[in-house]
Amino acid sequence: MNLRRKVSAVSAAGALAIITTVSAGGSPAAAQTGPVAAATDAPITHEENPRVPEGAAWTETYFPSSDGSGVELHADVLRPAHLPVNAKTPVVLSVGPYFAHAGQTDPEGWDRVGPSARFQDFIDGADLMARGYTFVMVDLRGFGGSTGCLDFLGPGEQADIKAAVEWAASRPWSTGKVGMYGKSYDANTGLAANVLKLKPLRAIVAQEPTWNRYNYLFSNGVPRSNATSSPRGYGSIATMAPLADDSDRYKANAQYEASHPECLSNNQTDTQDPDPTSPYWRARDFATRAVGTHTPLFVTSGFIEDNTKPEDMEQYLDNHKGPERGWLGQWEHVRGNDTTADGRLKMGRAGWFDEVMRFYDQYLRGIKPSVADPAFAIEDSLANWRAQATWPKADSSYRVRLSSGRYVDDGGAAQSTARLASPAQAKGWDIENASSTDPLAAVQTENADAPGNSFWSWSKPVTQQVRITATPEVTLKTTGRGNVLVRLWDVAPDGTATMFNENAALLDGSRSTLVELKATDWTFERGHRLGVQIGTVSASGWRDVPSGQTIKVSDARLALDVQDPRFDVPTQGDRSPYLDRYVAANATTLSNVGPGTFELKLPHNR
């Protein structure tokens, strides 16, 4: 979800003469009903237009969506320039909202038309053209040169994804085998494509997706801080003006929303449904819909992700039955190849493009990999990398009883005995890079007779390293209406504590509430304790409405999956740079840590 301005390394400025773009001519094809619109004029190369990647030949084309709505989709096609026009190649496809010629999320200052540079890092870094792959970028409905109303990865956009895959497979220059590539929103389109069970789709690379679209705007009925700003942000992208030298057809399609104001208003309204079981969100619950799917997946996810949280990842991977690969670790919302200013890999693991291409070669070309990559490469909270055949892999699963208690749902208004330092936050509606949570929280360090805004349970100190993995769950029996925030803390013997997991939920009265936390991979050192904090939503990551009521928790249970680090199989990887920033922003010192009431343990026979 890329709402930070990104200017391509290939500059459009300079004294070069402007070259007229490929033009399809004509008017928008909202009423077009033919199977496929004709491709456009002769290909344009890098030598003719520096916006085209080196080694590529660029054309534009249009084709209808698959739902019979009359929506016309625009595609930019990059073919290997050294191959004959109809030489058959595998196709790597990316479908999303960020491929407008003018810019990914806002105008980028281009002085001529050209294909989006969103994944030029992939095209160049993987040497995609020289390897004989075609790369296709398709604008979802409402974005770029496509008509129609955006609908937040709903049935309409899913019809676009289906049309794009089938169109790419049916071209005379296609082998009929299609892979998908993306990060964030255009990684979500890959996960959506998998649940559609499309025969030509043979491989998906999805970096930092959301696994259930509901979770991007809500947490169990509680709106996230970006619940209204993100839909507004996508409306802004959908109404981005085309470039002056875009074709008449592209311009007319790009202005679709001007004559259809309902597009933006419906998207803004429909996304505000807080009920995850509503028809609107069920259609976008890809984790549940992944049951029985088989498309090979290569995914990445940061356990401490600051944007697209790893919620429902375990459910999606468990429901998916095809081959799986993944890089999972302690990073923010980044690509596998992203580096810091001083050249360190943000995920910490080398060889992203090489491994991706081995994956594509295997499933799109039938080439057996010459390197035995681990199915999953995982970085834990101590920055140790290991290889696993699956994720998660637990040595023990069990439930523990937590302390009963009560708190006032005051939104953190009550004064606390300790407070975390506020981390740096991205501002505005920067969908791809903004943090949607803020670890600033009121921390009450002991239960008291007078209810504060949270209460705690503590484990006994661990006697050896123990890793919490998978998706922790807390079940609460409560009275009172309001909100709850559950947080997990790693507490050292000196009281230094790091919050490593959290989630919120709406409480609607006297009943049992299940709070699933984020997927995690956090290793406790010997002598450390697990602290479980239950209380009001005191972080700025949500837009809850405090009830002011006292919430009584009569029964609380924590479900854990644990793993023994002694049996890890090491694999290459360095400490991801974000881990230190995260710990610094989410650490405090607790006093009056109470006695342990449960064990964080491994099976006795290990």
Coordinates of C-alpha atoms in Angstrom, one line a residue:
M1 CA 0.0 0.0 0.0
N2 CA 2.3 2.6 -1.3
L3 CA 1.2 6.1 -0.5
R4 CA 4.7 7.6 -0.1
R5 CA 5.9 9.5 -3.1
K6 CA 8.6 7.4 -4.9
V7 CA 10.6 9.0 -7.8
S8 CA 12.2 6.5 -10.2
A9 CA 15.9 6.3 -10.5
V10 CA 15.3 6.7 -14.2
S11 CA 14.9 10.4 -14.5
A12 CA 12.3 11.8 -16.8
A13 CA 13.9 15.3 -16.7
G14 CA 16.5 16.5 -19.0
A15 CA 17.0 17.9 -22.5
L16 CA 15.8 14.9 -24.4
A17 CA 13.0 15.5 -26.8
I18 CA 9.6 14.2 -25.7
I19 CA 8.6 11.1 -27.6
T20 CA 4.9 10.6 -28.3
T21 CA 3.5 7.7 -26.4
V22 CA 1.8 4.7 -27.9
S23 CA -1.8 5.6 -28.5
A24 CA -4.8 3.3 -28.6
G25 CA -7.0 6.2 -29.8
G26 CA -10.8 6.2 -29.6
S27 CA -13.0 6.7 -26.6
P28 CA -13.2 4.8 -23.3
A29 CA -14.5 1.3 -23.7
A30 CA -16.9 1.3 -20.8
A31 CA -19.5 -0.1 -23.2
Q32 CA -17.0 -2.5 -24.9
T33 CA -18.3 -6.1 -24.9
G34 CA -15.7 -7.8 -27.2
P35 CA -13.4 -10.4 -25.7
V36 CA -10.2 -8.5 -26.1
A37 CA -9.3 -5.0 -27.2
A38 CA -6.6 -4.8 -29.8
A39 CA -3.0 -4.1 -28.7
T40 CA -1.6 -0.7 -29.5
D41 CA 1.1 0.5 -31.9
A42 CA 4.7 -0.4 -32.3
P43 CA 6.7 -1.1 -29.1
I44 CA 8.8 1.7 -27.5
T45 CA 12.3 0.9 -26.2
H46 CA 14.5 2.4 -23.5
E47 CA 16.6 4.1 -26.3
E48 CA 13.4 5.9 -27.5
N49 CA 12.1 6.7 -24.0
P50 CA 14.2 6.5 -20.8
R51 CA 11.1 5.6 -18.7
V52 CA 11.1 2.2 -20.3
P53 CA 13.5 -0.2 -18.5
E54 CA 16.6 -1.2 -20.3
G55 CA 16.2 -4.3 -22.5
A56 CA 12.4 -3.9 -22.6
A57 CA 9.9 -3.0 -25.3
W58 CA 6.8 -1.3 -24.0
T59 CA 3.2 -1.3 -25.3
E60 CA -0.1 -0.4 -23.9
T61 CA -3.4 -2.3 -24.3
Y62 CA -6.9 -2.5 -23.0
F63 CA -9.3 -5.4 -22.3
P64 CA -12.6 -5.9 -20.4
S65 CA -12.9 -7.2 -16.9
S66 CA -14.4 -10.6 -16.4
D67 CA -17.7 -9.7 -14.6
G68 CA -19.6 -8.3 -17.7
S69 CA -19.8 -4.9 -16.1
G70 CA -18.3 -3.1 -19.1
V71 CA -15.2 -2.1 -17.0
E72 CA -12.2 -1.6 -19.2
L73 CA -8.8 -2.4 -17.9
H74 CA -5.5 -0.8 -19.0
A75 CA -2.3 -2.7 -19.1
D76 CA 1.4 -1.8 -19.7
V77 CA 3.3 -4.6 -21.2
L78 CA 7.1 -4.9 -21.0
R79 CA 8.5 -7.6 -23.4
P80 CA 12.1 -8.6 -23.8
A81 CA 13.3 -6.3 -26.6
H82 CA 15.7 -8.9 -28.0
L83 CA 13.0 -11.4 -28.7
P84 CA 10.7 -11.6 -31.7
V85 CA 7.3 -10.0 -31.3
N86 CA 5.4 -13.2 -30.7
A87 CA 8.2 -15.2 -29.0
K88 CA 6.5 -17.1 -26.2
T89 CA 7.6 -16.3 -22.7
P90 CA 6.3 -16.9 -19.2
V91 CA 4.5 -13.8 -17.8
V92 CA 5.0 -12.1 -14.4
L93 CA 1.9 -10.1 -13.7
S94 CA 1.3 -7.3 -11.2
V95 CA -2.3 -6.0 -10.7
G96 CA -2.9 -3.0 -8.4
P97 CA -3.7 0.7 -7.9
Y98 CA -0.2 2.0 -8.2
F99 CA 0.6 1.8 -11.9
A100 CA -0.7 5.2 -13.2
H101 CA 1.7 6.8 -15.7
A102 CA 1.8 10.0 -13.6
G103 CA 2.9 8.3 -10.4
Q104 CA 2.2 5.6 -8.0
T105 CA 0.3 7.5 -5.4
D106 CA 0.7 11.2 -6.4
P107 CA 2.3 12.9 -9.4
E108 CA 6.0 12.2 -9.6
G109 CA 7.0 15.0 -11.9
W110 CA 7.4 13.0 -15.1
D111 CA 7.7 15.1 -18.2
R112 CA 6.6 12.4 -20.6
V113 CA 4.4 9.3 -20.5
G114 CA 5.8 5.9 -19.7
P115 CA 5.2 2.7 -17.8
S116 CA 5.2 2.9 -14.0
A117 CA 8.6 2.4 -12.3
R118 CA 7.0 0.8 -9.2
F119 CA 8.8 -2.5 -9.8
Q120 CA 11.7 -1.4 -11.9
D121 CA 13.9 -2.6 -9.0
F122 CA 12.6 -6.1 -9.7
I123 CA 12.8 -5.9 -13.5
D124 CA 16.5 -4.7 -13.2
G125 CA 17.5 -6.6 -10.1
A126 CA 16.2 -9.9 -11.4
D127 CA 17.4 -9.2 -15.0
L128 CA 13.9 -10.1 -16.0
M129 CA 14.1 -9.1 -19.7
A130 CA 17.4 -10.9 -20.3
R131 CA 15.9 -14.0 -18.6
G132 CA 13.1 -14.0 -21.2
Y133 CA 10.2 -13.1 -19.0
T134 CA 7.4 -10.6 -19.9
F135 CA 6.2 -8.2 -17.2
V136 CA 2.7 -6.9 -17.2
M137 CA 1.2 -4.2 -15.0
V138 CA -2.6 -3.9 -14.9
D139 CA -4.5 -1.0 -13.4
L140 CA -7.4 -2.2 -11.1
R141 CA -10.7 -0.6 -11.9
G142 CA -10.8 3.1 -11.0
F143 CA -7.1 3.5 -11.2
G144 CA -4.7 4.6 -13.9
G145 CA -6.1 4.0 -17.3
S146 CA -8.9 1.7 -16.2
T147 CA -12.6 2.6 -15.8
G148 CA -15.0 1.5 -13.1
C149 CA -15.3 2.1 -9.4
L150 CA -12.6 1.0 -6.9
D151 CA -13.9 -1.4 -4.3
F152 CA -11.1 -2.3 -1.9
L153 CA -10.3 -5.7 -3.3
G154 CA -14.0 -6.7 -3.4
P155 CA -15.8 -8.7 -6.1
G156 CA -15.2 -6.1 -8.8
E157 CA -11.5 -6.0 -8.3
Q158 CA -11.4 -9.8 -8.0
A159 CA -13.0 -9.9 -11.4
D160 CA -10.3 -7.6 -12.7
I161 CA -7.6 -10.0 -11.3
K162 CA -9.2 -12.9 -13.0
A163 CA -9.4 -11.1 -16.3
A164 CA -5.8 -10.0 -16.0
V165 CA -4.5 -13.5 -15.4
E166 CA -6.5 -15.1 -18.1
W167 CA -5.7 -12.3 -20.6
A168 CA -1.9 -12.6 -19.9
A169 CA -2.1 -16.4 -20.4
S170 CA -4.0 -16.1 -23.7
R171 CA -1.6 -13.8 -25.5
P172 CA 0.2 -15.1 -28.6
W173 CA 3.5 -14.2 -26.9
S174 CA 2.6 -16.1 -23.6
T175 CA 3.4 -19.7 -22.7
G176 CA 0.1 -19.7 -20.9
K177 CA 1.9 -19.8 -17.5
V178 CA 1.5 -16.7 -15.3
G179 CA 3.2 -15.7 -12.0
M180 CA 2.2 -12.7 -9.9
Y181 CA 4.5 -10.3 -8.1
G182 CA 3.7 -7.5 -5.6
K183 CA 4.2 -5.8 -2.3
S184 CA 1.3 -4.6 -0.1
Y185 CA -1.8 -3.9 -2.1
D186 CA -0.5 -5.6 -5.2
A187 CA 0.6 -8.5 -3.0
N188 CA -3.0 -8.7 -1.8
T189 CA -4.1 -9.1 -5.4
G190 CA -1.9 -12.2 -5.5
L191 CA -3.5 -13.7 -2.4
A192 CA -6.9 -12.9 -3.9
A193 CA -5.9 -14.5 -7.2
N194 CA -5.0 -17.7 -5.3
V195 CA -8.5 -18.0 -3.8
L196 CA -10.0 -17.6 -7.3
K197 CA -8.3 -20.9 -8.3
L198 CA -7.2 -19.7 -11.7
K199 CA -5.7 -22.5 -13.9
P200 CA -3.0 -20.3 -15.7
L201 CA -1.7 -18.9 -12.4
R202 CA 1.3 -21.0 -11.4
A203 CA 3.2 -19.0 -8.8
I204 CA 2.6 -16.0 -6.5
V205 CA 5.2 -13.8 -4.8
A206 CA 3.5 -11.6 -2.2
Q207 CA 5.5 -9.3 0.0
E208 CA 3.9 -7.8 3.2
P209 CA 0.3 -8.4 2.4
T210 CA -2.8 -8.2 4.5
W211 CA -4.3 -11.7 4.8
N212 CA -7.8 -10.6 5.6
R213 CA -8.7 -7.2 4.3
Y214 CA -10.9 -6.3 7.3
N215 CA -7.8 -6.3 9.5
Y216 CA -6.3 -3.3 7.7
L217 CA -9.1 -1.0 8.9
F218 CA -10.5 -2.7 12.0
S219 CA -9.6 -4.9 15.0
N220 CA -12.5 -7.1 16.2
G221 CA -15.0 -4.2 15.8
V222 CA -12.6 -1.4 16.9
P223 CA -11.7 1.0 14.0
R224 CA -7.9 1.4 13.4
S225 CA -6.5 4.9 13.2
N226 CA -6.4 4.7 9.4
A227 CA -10.0 3.4 9.0
T228 CA -11.2 6.6 7.2
S229 CA -7.9 8.0 5.9
S230 CA -6.9 4.9 3.9
P231 CA -10.1 4.8 1.8
R232 CA -9.7 8.6 1.3
G233 CA -6.1 8.0 0.2
Y234 CA -7.2 5.5 -2.4
G235 CA -9.8 7.9 -3.7
S236 CA -7.0 10.4 -4.2
I237 CA -5.0 7.9 -6.2
A238 CA -8.1 7.1 -8.3
T239 CA -8.5 10.7 -9.2
M240 CA -4.9 11.4 -10.1
A241 CA -4.7 13.4 -13.3
P242 CA -3.2 11.7 -16.3
L243 CA -0.1 13.2 -18.1
A244 CA -0.5 15.7 -20.9
D245 CA 0.8 13.3 -23.5
D246 CA -1.2 10.2 -22.4
S247 CA -3.5 9.0 -25.1
D248 CA -7.1 10.2 -25.4
R249 CA -8.4 6.8 -24.4
Y250 CA -6.2 6.7 -21.3
K251 CA -7.2 10.2 -20.4
A252 CA -10.9 9.5 -20.8
N253 CA -10.6 6.3 -18.7
A254 CA -8.6 8.1 -16.0
Q255 CA -11.4 10.7 -15.6
Y256 CA -14.1 8.1 -15.0
E257 CA -14.7 9.2 -11.4
A258 CA -15.4 12.7 -12.5
S259 CA -18.7 11.5 -14.1
H260 CA -19.3 8.8 -11.4
P261 CA -19.0 10.5 -8.0
E262 CA -20.6 7.5 -6.4
C263 CA -17.3 5.6 -6.8
L264 CA -15.5 7.6 -4.1
S265 CA -18.5 8.0 -1.8
N266 CA -19.4 4.4 -1.9
N267 CA -15.9 3.3 -1.2
Q268 CA -15.7 5.7 1.7
T269 CA -19.0 4.5 3.2
D270 CA -18.8 0.8 2.5
T271 CA -15.4 0.3 4.1
Q272 CA -16.8 1.7 7.5
D273 CA -18.7 -1.5 8.4
P274 CA -17.2 -2.7 11.7
D275 CA -18.7 -6.2 11.4
P276 CA -16.1 -8.7 10.1
T277 CA -19.0 -11.2 9.4
S278 CA -20.8 -8.8 7.0
P279 CA -21.1 -9.8 3.3
Y280 CA -18.8 -6.9 2.5
W281 CA -15.9 -8.2 4.6
R282 CA -16.6 -11.9 4.0
A283 CA -15.9 -11.3 0.3
R284 CA -12.5 -9.9 1.3
D285 CA -11.6 -12.5 3.9
F286 CA -8.9 -14.3 1.9
A287 CA -7.6 -16.3 4.9
T288 CA -10.9 -18.1 5.2
R289 CA -11.4 -18.4 1.5
A290 CA -8.0 -20.0 1.0
V291 CA -9.3 -23.4 2.0
G292 CA -8.1 -26.0 -0.5
T293 CA -6.1 -23.6 -2.7
H294 CA -2.9 -24.9 -4.4
T295 CA -1.1 -22.1 -6.2
P296 CA 2.6 -22.1 -5.1
L297 CA 3.2 -19.1 -2.7
F298 CA 6.3 -17.2 -1.8
V299 CA 5.4 -14.7 1.0
T300 CA 7.1 -12.3 3.3
S301 CA 5.8 -10.8 6.5
G302 CA 7.3 -8.8 9.3
F303 CA 6.2 -10.0 12.7
I304 CA 6.5 -6.5 14.1
E305 CA 5.3 -4.9 10.8
D306 CA 4.2 -1.2 11.2
N307 CA 1.5 -1.3 8.6
T308 CA 0.1 -4.6 7.2
K309 CA 0.1 -6.6 10.4
P310 CA 0.6 -10.4 10.2
E311 CA -3.0 -11.1 11.3
D312 CA -4.7 -14.3 9.9
M313 CA -1.4 -15.3 8.3
E314 CA -1.4 -18.6 10.1
Q315 CA -5.0 -19.3 9.0
Y316 CA -4.3 -18.5 5.4
L317 CA -1.2 -20.7 5.2
D318 CA -2.9 -23.5 7.1
N319 CA -5.9 -23.4 4.6
H320 CA -3.6 -23.2 1.6
K321 CA -2.5 -26.7 0.5
G322 CA 0.0 -25.9 -2.2
P323 CA 3.8 -25.4 -2.0
E324 CA 4.8 -22.6 0.4
R325 CA 7.9 -20.5 0.7
G326 CA 8.5 -17.5 3.0
W327 CA 10.8 -15.0 4.6
L328 CA 9.4 -14.1 8.0
G329 CA 11.2 -11.8 10.5
Q330 CA 11.6 -8.7 12.5
W331 CA 11.1 -5.9 10.0
E332 CA 8.8 -3.1 8.9
H333 CA 6.8 -2.7 5.6
V334 CA 9.7 -3.3 3.2
R335 CA 10.6 -5.3 0.1
G336 CA 13.0 -8.3 0.2
N337 CA 15.6 -6.2 -1.7
D338 CA 15.2 -2.9 0.2
T339 CA 18.4 -1.4 1.9
T340 CA 19.1 1.3 4.4
A341 CA 21.1 4.4 3.6
D342 CA 24.3 2.7 4.6
G343 CA 23.6 -0.4 2.4
R344 CA 22.2 -2.9 5.0
L345 CA 19.4 -5.1 3.8
K346 CA 16.2 -4.1 5.6
M347 CA 15.1 -7.8 5.9
G348 CA 18.6 -8.8 6.7
R349 CA 18.7 -11.8 4.3
A350 CA 20.7 -11.7 1.0
G351 CA 19.7 -13.0 -2.3
W352 CA 16.0 -11.9 -2.7
F353 CA 15.9 -11.7 -6.5
D354 CA 17.9 -14.8 -7.0
E355 CA 15.6 -16.8 -4.8
V356 CA 12.5 -15.3 -6.4
M357 CA 13.7 -16.2 -9.9
R358 CA 14.5 -19.8 -8.8
F359 CA 10.9 -20.0 -7.6
Y360 CA 9.5 -18.6 -10.9
D361 CA 11.8 -20.8 -13.0
Q362 CA 10.6 -23.8 -11.1
Y363 CA 6.9 -23.2 -11.4
L364 CA 6.7 -21.2 -14.7
R365 CA 9.4 -23.0 -16.6
G366 CA 9.8 -26.4 -14.9
I367 CA 13.4 -25.8 -14.2
K368 CA 14.6 -27.7 -11.1
P369 CA 16.4 -25.3 -8.7
S370 CA 20.2 -25.6 -8.5
V371 CA 20.1 -24.3 -5.0
A372 CA 18.2 -25.9 -2.1
D373 CA 16.5 -22.9 -0.6
P374 CA 14.7 -23.4 2.7
A375 CA 10.9 -23.4 2.5
F376 CA 10.8 -20.8 5.3
A377 CA 13.6 -18.6 6.4
I378 CA 12.7 -17.0 9.8
E379 CA 14.4 -14.4 11.9
D380 CA 13.4 -14.5 15.6
S381 CA 13.5 -11.6 18.1
L382 CA 17.2 -12.3 18.9
A383 CA 18.0 -11.9 15.2
N384 CA 18.8 -15.6 14.8
W385 CA 17.9 -17.0 11.4
R386 CA 16.6 -20.5 11.0
A387 CA 15.2 -22.8 8.2
Q388 CA 11.9 -24.6 8.6
A389 CA 9.9 -26.8 6.3
T390 CA 6.7 -25.1 7.5
W391 CA 5.6 -22.1 9.5
P392 CA 4.5 -22.3 12.3
K393 CA 6.2 -25.2 13.9
A394 CA 5.3 -25.7 17.5
D395 CA 6.8 -28.2 20.1
S396 CA 3.9 -27.6 22.4
S397 CA 0.5 -26.0 22.5
Y398 CA -1.4 -25.3 25.7
R399 CA -3.6 -22.8 27.5
V400 CA -3.0 -21.0 30.8
R401 CA -5.4 -19.2 33.1
L402 CA -4.7 -15.5 33.6
S403 CA -5.6 -13.4 36.5
S404 CA -9.1 -12.0 36.9
G405 CA -9.3 -8.2 37.2
R406 CA -11.1 -5.1 36.2
Y407 CA -10.3 -1.8 34.5
V408 CA -11.9 1.4 33.5
D409 CA -12.5 1.8 29.7
D410 CA -11.3 5.4 29.7
G411 CA -9.0 5.4 26.7
G412 CA -5.9 5.6 28.9
A413 CA -7.0 8.8 30.6
A414 CA -6.1 7.5 34.1
Q415 CA -2.6 8.3 35.2
S416 CA -0.1 5.5 35.1
T417 CA 3.0 4.7 37.0
A418 CA 5.1 4.3 33.9
R419 CA 4.8 5.5 30.3
L420 CA 6.6 4.5 27.1
A421 CA 8.6 6.9 25.0
S422 CA 6.7 7.9 21.8
P423 CA 8.3 6.5 18.6
A424 CA 8.7 8.4 15.4
Q425 CA 5.6 8.1 13.4
A426 CA 4.9 8.5 9.7
K427 CA 2.3 11.2 9.1
G428 CA -0.8 11.7 6.9
W429 CA -2.3 8.9 4.9
D430 CA 0.9 7.2 3.8
I431 CA -0.7 3.8 3.2
E432 CA 2.3 1.8 2.3
N433 CA 4.7 3.2 4.9
A434 CA 2.7 4.8 7.7
S435 CA 2.5 3.0 11.1
S436 CA -1.1 2.3 12.0
T437 CA -0.2 1.7 15.7
D438 CA 1.5 3.7 18.3
P439 CA 3.1 1.8 21.3
L440 CA 2.6 4.8 23.6
A441 CA 0.6 3.3 26.4
A442 CA -0.4 3.8 30.0
V443 CA 1.4 1.0 31.9
Q444 CA -0.1 0.1 35.3
T445 CA 2.4 -2.2 37.0
E446 CA 0.2 -3.8 39.6
N447 CA -3.4 -4.8 40.2
A448 CA -5.1 -2.5 42.7
D449 CA -8.4 -2.4 44.6
A450 CA -9.4 0.7 42.7
P451 CA -9.6 -0.1 39.0
G452 CA -7.0 1.6 36.8
N453 CA -6.9 1.4 33.0
S454 CA -5.3 -2.1 32.9
F455 CA -4.3 -5.1 35.0
W456 CA -1.6 -7.8 34.6
S457 CA -0.7 -11.4 34.7
W458 CA 2.8 -12.7 34.9
S459 CA 4.5 -16.0 34.1
K460 CA 7.2 -17.6 36.2
P461 CA 10.8 -16.9 34.9
V462 CA 11.7 -19.3 32.1
T463 CA 14.5 -21.8 33.0
Q464 CA 15.8 -22.0 29.4
Q465 CA 15.2 -20.2 26.1
V466 CA 11.6 -20.5 25.0
R467 CA 10.1 -19.1 21.8
I468 CA 6.5 -18.1 21.4
T469 CA 5.4 -18.7 17.8
A470 CA 2.2 -18.9 15.7
T471 CA -0.8 -16.8 16.8
P472 CA -1.4 -16.3 20.5
E473 CA -5.1 -16.0 21.6
V474 CA -6.7 -14.6 24.7
T475 CA -10.3 -15.6 25.6
L476 CA -12.1 -13.3 28.0
K477 CA -15.3 -13.6 30.0
T478 CA -16.3 -10.0 30.8
T479 CA -19.2 -7.8 32.0
G480 CA -19.5 -4.3 30.9
R481 CA -19.5 -2.7 27.5
G482 CA -16.4 -1.0 26.0
N483 CA -13.1 -1.9 24.5
V484 CA -10.2 -4.1 25.4
L485 CA -6.5 -4.0 24.5
V486 CA -4.4 -7.1 25.1
R487 CA -0.6 -6.8 25.1
L488 CA 2.2 -9.3 25.5
W489 CA 5.5 -8.2 27.1
D490 CA 8.9 -9.7 27.4
V491 CA 10.1 -8.8 30.9
A492 CA 13.8 -9.1 31.9
P493 CA 14.9 -9.8 35.5
D494 CA 15.7 -6.1 36.0
G495 CA 12.2 -5.1 35.0
T496 CA 13.1 -3.9 31.5
A497 CA 10.1 -4.9 29.4
T498 CA 9.4 -4.9 25.6
M499 CA 5.9 -5.0 24.2
F500 CA 6.0 -7.4 21.3
N501 CA 2.3 -8.2 20.5
E502 CA -1.0 -6.5 20.8
N503 CA -4.6 -6.4 19.5
A504 CA -7.9 -4.7 20.4
A505 CA -11.5 -5.8 20.5
L506 CA -14.9 -4.4 21.1
L507 CA -16.8 -5.8 24.2
D508 CA -20.6 -5.7 23.8
G509 CA -21.7 -7.0 27.1
S510 CA -21.6 -10.2 29.2
R511 CA -20.1 -12.8 27.0
S512 CA -16.9 -14.5 26.0
T513 CA -14.6 -12.7 23.6
L514 CA -11.8 -14.2 21.6
V515 CA -8.9 -11.8 20.9
E516 CA -6.5 -13.2 18.3
L517 CA -3.1 -11.4 18.4
K518 CA -0.7 -11.0 15.6
A519 CA 1.5 -13.9 14.3
T520 CA 4.7 -13.8 16.3
D521 CA 8.1 -15.3 16.7
W522 CA 9.6 -14.0 19.9
T523 CA 12.3 -15.8 21.9
F524 CA 12.5 -15.4 25.7
E525 CA 16.0 -15.6 27.3
R526 CA 16.5 -17.5 30.5
G527 CA 15.1 -15.7 33.5
H528 CA 12.7 -13.6 31.5
R529 CA 8.9 -13.6 32.1
L530 CA 5.9 -13.1 29.9
G531 CA 3.7 -10.2 31.1
V532 CA 0.1 -10.1 29.8
Q533 CA -1.6 -6.7 30.1
I534 CA -5.4 -6.4 29.7
G535 CA -7.0 -3.0 29.7
T536 CA -8.5 0.0 27.9
V537 CA -7.3 0.9 24.4
S538 CA -4.6 3.4 25.3
A539 CA -2.7 3.4 22.0
S540 CA -3.2 5.8 19.1
G541 CA -3.3 2.9 16.6
W542 CA -7.1 2.7 17.1
R543 CA -10.0 5.1 17.1
D544 CA -12.0 3.5 19.8
V545 CA -14.8 5.3 21.7
P546 CA -14.2 4.7 25.4
S547 CA -17.4 3.7 27.3
G548 CA -16.3 5.0 30.7
Q549 CA -17.5 1.7 32.2
T550 CA -15.7 -0.5 34.5
I551 CA -15.0 -3.8 32.7
K552 CA -14.8 -6.9 34.9
V553 CA -12.8 -9.8 33.6
S554 CA -13.9 -13.0 35.5
D555 CA -12.0 -15.5 33.4
A556 CA -9.1 -15.0 31.0
R557 CA -7.2 -17.8 29.2
L558 CA -4.1 -17.5 27.0
A559 CA -3.5 -20.0 24.3
L560 CA 0.2 -20.4 23.4
D561 CA 2.3 -22.3 20.8
V562 CA 6.0 -22.6 21.9
Q563 CA 9.1 -23.8 20.2
D564 CA 12.5 -25.0 21.5
P565 CA 15.3 -22.9 19.9
R566 CA 17.8 -25.6 20.7
F567 CA 16.7 -27.5 17.6
D568 CA 16.8 -24.6 15.2
V569 CA 18.5 -25.2 11.8
P570 CA 20.5 -22.1 11.0
T571 CA 20.3 -20.3 7.7
Q572 CA 22.0 -17.2 6.4
G573 CA 20.7 -13.8 7.5
D574 CA 21.8 -10.7 9.5
R575 CA 19.9 -8.7 12.1
S576 CA 17.2 -6.6 10.4
P577 CA 17.9 -3.0 11.2
Y578 CA 14.3 -2.3 12.3
L579 CA 14.5 -4.6 15.2
D580 CA 16.6 -2.3 17.3
R581 CA 14.3 0.7 16.5
Y582 CA 11.2 -1.3 17.4
V583 CA 12.6 -2.4 20.8
A584 CA 13.7 1.1 21.6
A585 CA 10.2 2.4 20.8
N586 CA 8.4 -0.3 22.7
A587 CA 10.5 -0.7 25.8
T588 CA 10.0 0.6 29.4
T589 CA 11.0 -0.4 32.9
L590 CA 8.4 -1.9 35.1
S591 CA 8.3 -1.9 38.9
N592 CA 6.4 -4.1 41.3
V593 CA 6.3 -7.1 38.9
G594 CA 4.0 -9.6 40.6
P595 CA 4.5 -13.2 41.3
G596 CA 4.3 -15.7 38.4
T597 CA 1.0 -17.6 38.2
F598 CA 1.6 -19.7 35.1
E599 CA 4.6 -21.3 33.3
L600 CA 6.0 -20.5 29.9
K601 CA 7.4 -23.9 29.2
L602 CA 8.5 -26.6 26.8
P603 CA 7.6 -30.3 26.8
H604 CA 9.5 -32.1 29.6
N605 CA 10.8 -34.8 27.2
R606 CA 12.8 -32.4 25.0

